[in-house]
Amino acid sequence: GQSLEQPSEVTAVEGAIVQINCTYQTSGFYGLSWYQQHDGGAPTFLSYNALDGLEETGRFSSFLSRSDSYGYLLLQELQMKDSASYFCAVEKGRRALTFGSGTRLQVQP
Amino acid sequence: NAGVTQTPKFQVLKTGQSMTLQCAQDMNHEYMSWYRQDPGMGLRLIHYSVGAGITDQGEVPNGYNVSRSTTEDFPLRLLSAAPSQTSVYFCASQQGGAYEQYFGPGTRLTVT
């Protein structure tokens, strides 16, 4: 089977840096994705890691360690609009994604 | 481009009724998927398709059927609705060779 674990909630202040961790167990692994979802909205893609290391996209970075079955999303210079739920998702091939339960990020002024 | 569109936005069904959730994309994407999201949970894959005429089961396929007769459309059929199928349903599409899935706005389904 497959399972992904991420913290249920994280709180941080505007301007700070926050890291959201994701550990996974899966029988097949092609890559780890991150999605953002605001309340009542649809998920939107943030990043994808297929290989070990760090991927940077603006204020957001994502890291993967395949040997540790671990990844994280790093959000820098937090803004109020970053308050949302963040999901890690494992791709096991043929573009089928298994999502974690999500981390709710609250950014406080 | 409209992207991924879903209809209806809201639907209330009685137990035992059947219905079809519509999903269409105008980006000529090969891959399409259906997910359900229960309150406070992540998305769970119901069915997916890697191209017209090809479908496969995800994590939670029971009670749902799909078909993919064209690249653009990927309808999800609920055969006999049950209260356990109350959820938000998202359709997504993805270009072959790319990593990003594009999600539609969702259909909020309540089964009473």
Short mmCIF file of C-alpha atoms in Angstrom, two decimals:
data_model
loop_
_atom_site.label_atom_id
_atom_site.label_comp_id
_atom_site.label_asym_id
_atom_site.label_seq_id
_atom_site.Cartn_x
_atom_site.Cartn_y
_atom_site.Cartn_z
CA GLY A 1 0.00 0.00 0.00
CA GLN A 2 0.90 3.63 0.11
CA SER A 3 0.82 6.21 2.84
CA LEU A 4 2.00 9.77 3.23
CA GLU A 5 2.39 11.63 6.49
CA GLN A 6 2.48 15.38 6.95
CA PRO A 7 1.67 17.60 9.92
CA SER A 8 -1.98 18.57 10.17
CA GLU A 9 -1.40 22.23 11.06
CA VAL A 10 1.39 24.78 11.05
CA THR A 11 1.26 28.39 12.22
CA ALA A 12 3.77 31.10 11.31
CA VAL A 13 3.98 34.87 11.13
CA GLU A 14 4.18 37.08 8.10
CA GLY A 15 7.68 37.36 6.71
CA ALA A 16 8.88 34.17 8.35
CA ILE A 17 10.04 30.89 6.81
CA VAL A 18 8.09 27.66 7.29
CA GLN A 19 8.91 24.08 6.37
CA ILE A 20 6.23 21.44 5.78
CA ASN A 21 7.52 17.89 5.93
CA CYS A 22 6.23 14.83 4.12
CA THR A 23 7.27 11.21 4.63
CA TYR A 24 5.97 8.50 2.37
CA GLN A 25 5.76 4.76 2.03
CA THR A 26 4.97 3.47 -1.42
CA SER A 27 5.47 0.39 -3.54
CA GLY A 28 6.33 2.48 -6.59
CA PHE A 29 7.77 5.97 -6.79
CA TYR A 30 8.33 8.33 -9.66
CA GLY A 31 8.24 11.68 -7.91
CA LEU A 32 6.85 13.91 -5.17
CA SER A 33 4.54 16.82 -5.94
CA TRP A 34 3.24 19.68 -3.83
CA TYR A 35 -0.14 21.36 -4.25
CA GLN A 36 -1.73 24.37 -2.60
CA GLN A 37 -5.45 24.61 -1.91
CA HIS A 38 -7.28 27.62 -0.53
CA ASP A 39 -10.56 27.05 1.30
CA GLY A 40 -13.31 26.29 -1.18
CA GLY A 41 -10.90 26.24 -4.10
CA ALA A 42 -9.22 23.72 -6.32
CA PRO A 43 -5.69 22.43 -5.76
CA THR A 44 -2.98 24.23 -7.71
CA PHE A 45 0.41 22.82 -8.55
CA LEU A 46 3.48 24.18 -6.77
CA SER A 47 6.41 21.89 -7.49
CA TYR A 48 7.66 18.43 -8.42
CA ASN A 49 10.79 16.52 -7.42
CA ALA A 50 11.84 13.38 -9.24
CA LEU A 51 15.47 13.41 -8.11
CA ASP A 52 17.17 14.09 -4.80
CA GLY A 53 17.82 17.72 -4.03
CA LEU A 54 16.24 21.10 -3.91
CA GLU A 55 13.98 22.72 -6.51
CA GLU A 56 13.39 26.45 -6.18
CA THR A 57 10.49 28.41 -7.63
CA GLY A 58 10.36 31.95 -6.36
CA ARG A 59 9.49 32.02 -2.66
CA PHE A 60 8.78 28.28 -2.65
CA SER A 61 11.34 25.48 -2.62
CA SER A 62 10.86 21.74 -2.44
CA PHE A 63 13.33 19.07 -1.38
CA LEU A 64 13.42 15.32 -1.88
CA SER A 65 15.50 12.53 -0.40
CA ARG A 66 14.54 9.26 -2.07
CA SER A 67 16.73 7.18 0.24
CA ASP A 68 14.89 8.59 3.28
CA SER A 69 11.45 8.60 1.60
CA TYR A 70 11.18 12.20 2.73
CA GLY A 71 10.51 15.57 1.26
CA TYR A 72 9.62 19.05 2.38
CA LEU A 73 8.14 22.27 1.08
CA LEU A 74 9.83 25.49 2.19
CA LEU A 75 7.93 28.73 2.04
CA GLN A 76 9.92 31.93 2.50
CA GLU A 77 8.84 35.51 3.13
CA LEU A 78 5.42 34.33 4.18
CA GLN A 79 2.44 36.42 3.13
CA MET A 80 -1.12 36.36 4.41
CA LYS A 81 -2.23 34.93 1.07
CA ASP A 82 -0.11 31.84 1.75
CA SER A 83 -2.68 30.74 4.35
CA ALA A 84 -3.98 27.57 2.73
CA SER A 85 -3.70 23.80 2.86
CA TYR A 86 -0.63 22.18 1.36
CA PHE A 87 -0.61 18.62 0.09
CA CYS A 88 2.25 16.36 -0.84
CA ALA A 89 1.47 13.71 -3.43
CA VAL A 90 3.37 10.69 -4.67
CA GLU A 91 3.29 9.70 -8.32
CA LYS A 92 3.51 5.95 -8.73
CA GLY A 93 3.42 5.95 -12.51
CA ARG A 94 0.92 6.67 -15.30
CA ARG A 95 0.30 10.03 -13.67
CA ALA A 96 -1.71 8.51 -10.80
CA LEU A 97 -1.23 10.58 -7.65
CA THR A 98 -1.67 9.55 -4.03
CA PHE A 99 -2.18 12.58 -1.80
CA GLY A 100 -1.36 13.14 1.84
CA SER A 101 -4.05 14.47 4.19
CA GLY A 102 -2.72 17.99 3.95
CA THR A 103 -1.12 20.60 6.20
CA ARG A 104 -3.17 23.65 7.07
CA LEU A 105 -0.92 26.71 7.19
CA GLN A 106 -2.09 29.73 9.15
CA VAL A 107 -0.09 32.90 8.55
CA GLN A 108 -0.54 35.48 11.28
CA PRO A 109 0.20 39.19 11.04
CA ASN B 1 -8.53 28.45 -22.94
CA ALA B 2 -11.18 27.56 -20.39
CA GLY B 3 -8.87 24.94 -18.85
CA VAL B 4 -10.71 22.19 -16.97
CA THR B 5 -14.45 22.67 -16.58
CA GLN B 6 -16.83 20.67 -14.41
CA THR B 7 -20.60 20.60 -14.28
CA PRO B 8 -22.65 20.84 -12.20
CA LYS B 9 -21.07 22.91 -9.41
CA PHE B 10 -23.54 21.61 -6.82
CA GLN B 11 -25.78 18.57 -6.78
CA VAL B 12 -28.10 16.93 -4.27
CA LEU B 13 -29.12 13.33 -4.86
CA LYS B 14 -31.29 10.87 -3.04
CA THR B 15 -29.90 7.48 -2.11
CA GLY B 16 -30.13 5.12 -5.06
CA GLN B 17 -30.24 7.77 -7.76
CA SER B 18 -27.68 7.79 -10.53
CA MET B 19 -26.03 10.71 -12.21
CA THR B 20 -23.07 11.76 -14.33
CA LEU B 21 -20.53 14.40 -13.36
CA GLN B 22 -19.14 16.09 -16.43
CA CYS B 23 -15.52 17.06 -16.97
CA ALA B 24 -13.98 18.64 -20.05
CA GLN B 25 -10.59 20.11 -20.88
CA ASP B 26 -9.53 22.16 -23.87
CA MET B 27 -5.76 21.85 -23.49
CA ASN B 28 -5.42 18.60 -25.48
CA HIS B 29 -4.02 16.87 -22.40
CA GLU B 30 -3.52 13.12 -22.57
CA TYR B 31 -4.07 12.34 -18.92
CA MET B 32 -7.27 12.92 -16.96
CA SER B 33 -8.24 11.89 -13.44
CA TRP B 34 -11.11 12.00 -10.99
CA TYR B 35 -10.58 12.57 -7.28
CA ARG B 36 -12.86 12.91 -4.31
CA GLN B 37 -12.09 15.05 -1.30
CA ASP B 38 -13.87 14.53 2.00
CA PRO B 39 -13.85 17.30 4.66
CA GLY B 40 -10.39 17.85 6.14
CA MET B 41 -8.86 15.16 3.98
CA GLY B 42 -6.60 14.86 1.01
CA LEU B 43 -7.73 13.88 -2.43
CA ARG B 44 -8.32 10.24 -3.23
CA LEU B 45 -8.02 8.95 -6.77
CA ILE B 46 -11.18 7.32 -8.14
CA HIS B 47 -10.35 6.59 -11.78
CA TYR B 48 -7.87 7.89 -14.30
CA SER B 49 -7.19 7.78 -18.01
CA VAL B 50 -3.95 7.94 -19.96
CA GLY B 51 -5.68 8.55 -23.27
CA ALA B 52 -8.91 8.16 -25.21
CA GLY B 53 -10.26 4.65 -24.80
CA ILE B 54 -7.99 3.82 -21.85
CA THR B 55 -9.11 3.99 -18.23
CA ASP B 56 -7.85 2.50 -14.99
CA GLN B 57 -8.97 2.26 -11.38
CA GLY B 58 -7.55 4.38 -8.59
CA GLU B 59 -7.77 3.93 -4.82
CA VAL B 60 -11.55 4.20 -4.41
CA PRO B 61 -13.27 3.06 -7.65
CA ASN B 62 -16.24 1.19 -6.19
CA GLY B 63 -19.59 2.74 -7.08
CA TYR B 64 -18.17 4.79 -9.95
CA ASN B 65 -17.75 4.24 -13.69
CA VAL B 66 -15.82 6.23 -16.24
CA SER B 67 -15.27 6.23 -19.97
CA ARG B 68 -13.00 8.28 -22.23
CA SER B 69 -14.34 8.37 -25.76
CA THR B 70 -12.60 11.64 -26.65
CA THR B 71 -9.45 13.41 -25.47
CA GLU B 72 -11.52 16.31 -24.16
CA ASP B 73 -14.18 14.62 -22.04
CA PHE B 74 -13.99 12.34 -19.02
CA PRO B 75 -17.40 11.86 -17.35
CA LEU B 76 -17.80 10.16 -13.98
CA ARG B 77 -20.93 8.10 -13.42
CA LEU B 78 -22.38 7.33 -10.02
CA LEU B 79 -24.33 4.12 -10.47
CA SER B 80 -26.47 4.14 -7.31
CA ALA B 81 -25.70 7.04 -5.01
CA ALA B 82 -25.02 6.38 -1.34
CA PRO B 83 -24.54 8.86 1.55
CA SER B 84 -20.89 7.74 1.73
CA GLN B 85 -20.41 9.36 -1.68
CA THR B 86 -21.13 12.81 -0.28
CA SER B 87 -17.95 14.67 -1.14
CA VAL B 88 -16.32 17.24 -3.38
CA TYR B 89 -15.29 15.77 -6.71
CA PHE B 90 -12.37 17.18 -8.67
CA CYS B 91 -11.40 16.41 -12.21
CA ALA B 92 -7.82 17.02 -13.34
CA SER B 93 -5.85 16.88 -16.55
CA GLN B 94 -2.16 16.64 -17.33
CA GLN B 95 -0.02 16.91 -20.42
CA GLY B 96 2.07 13.85 -21.21
CA GLY B 97 5.67 14.51 -20.20
CA ALA B 98 4.71 17.26 -17.75
CA TYR B 99 4.31 17.07 -14.00
CA GLU B 100 1.56 19.57 -13.30
CA GLN B 101 -2.04 18.46 -12.92
CA TYR B 102 -4.65 21.12 -13.67
CA PHE B 103 -7.77 20.84 -11.55
CA GLY B 104 -11.30 21.87 -12.33
CA PRO B 105 -13.33 23.92 -9.82
CA GLY B 106 -15.02 20.86 -8.34
CA THR B 107 -18.54 19.49 -7.94
CA ARG B 108 -20.02 19.49 -4.46
CA LEU B 109 -22.26 16.44 -4.15
CA THR B 110 -24.60 15.68 -1.28
CA VAL B 111 -26.41 12.34 -1.09
CA THR B 112 -29.33 12.21 1.35
#
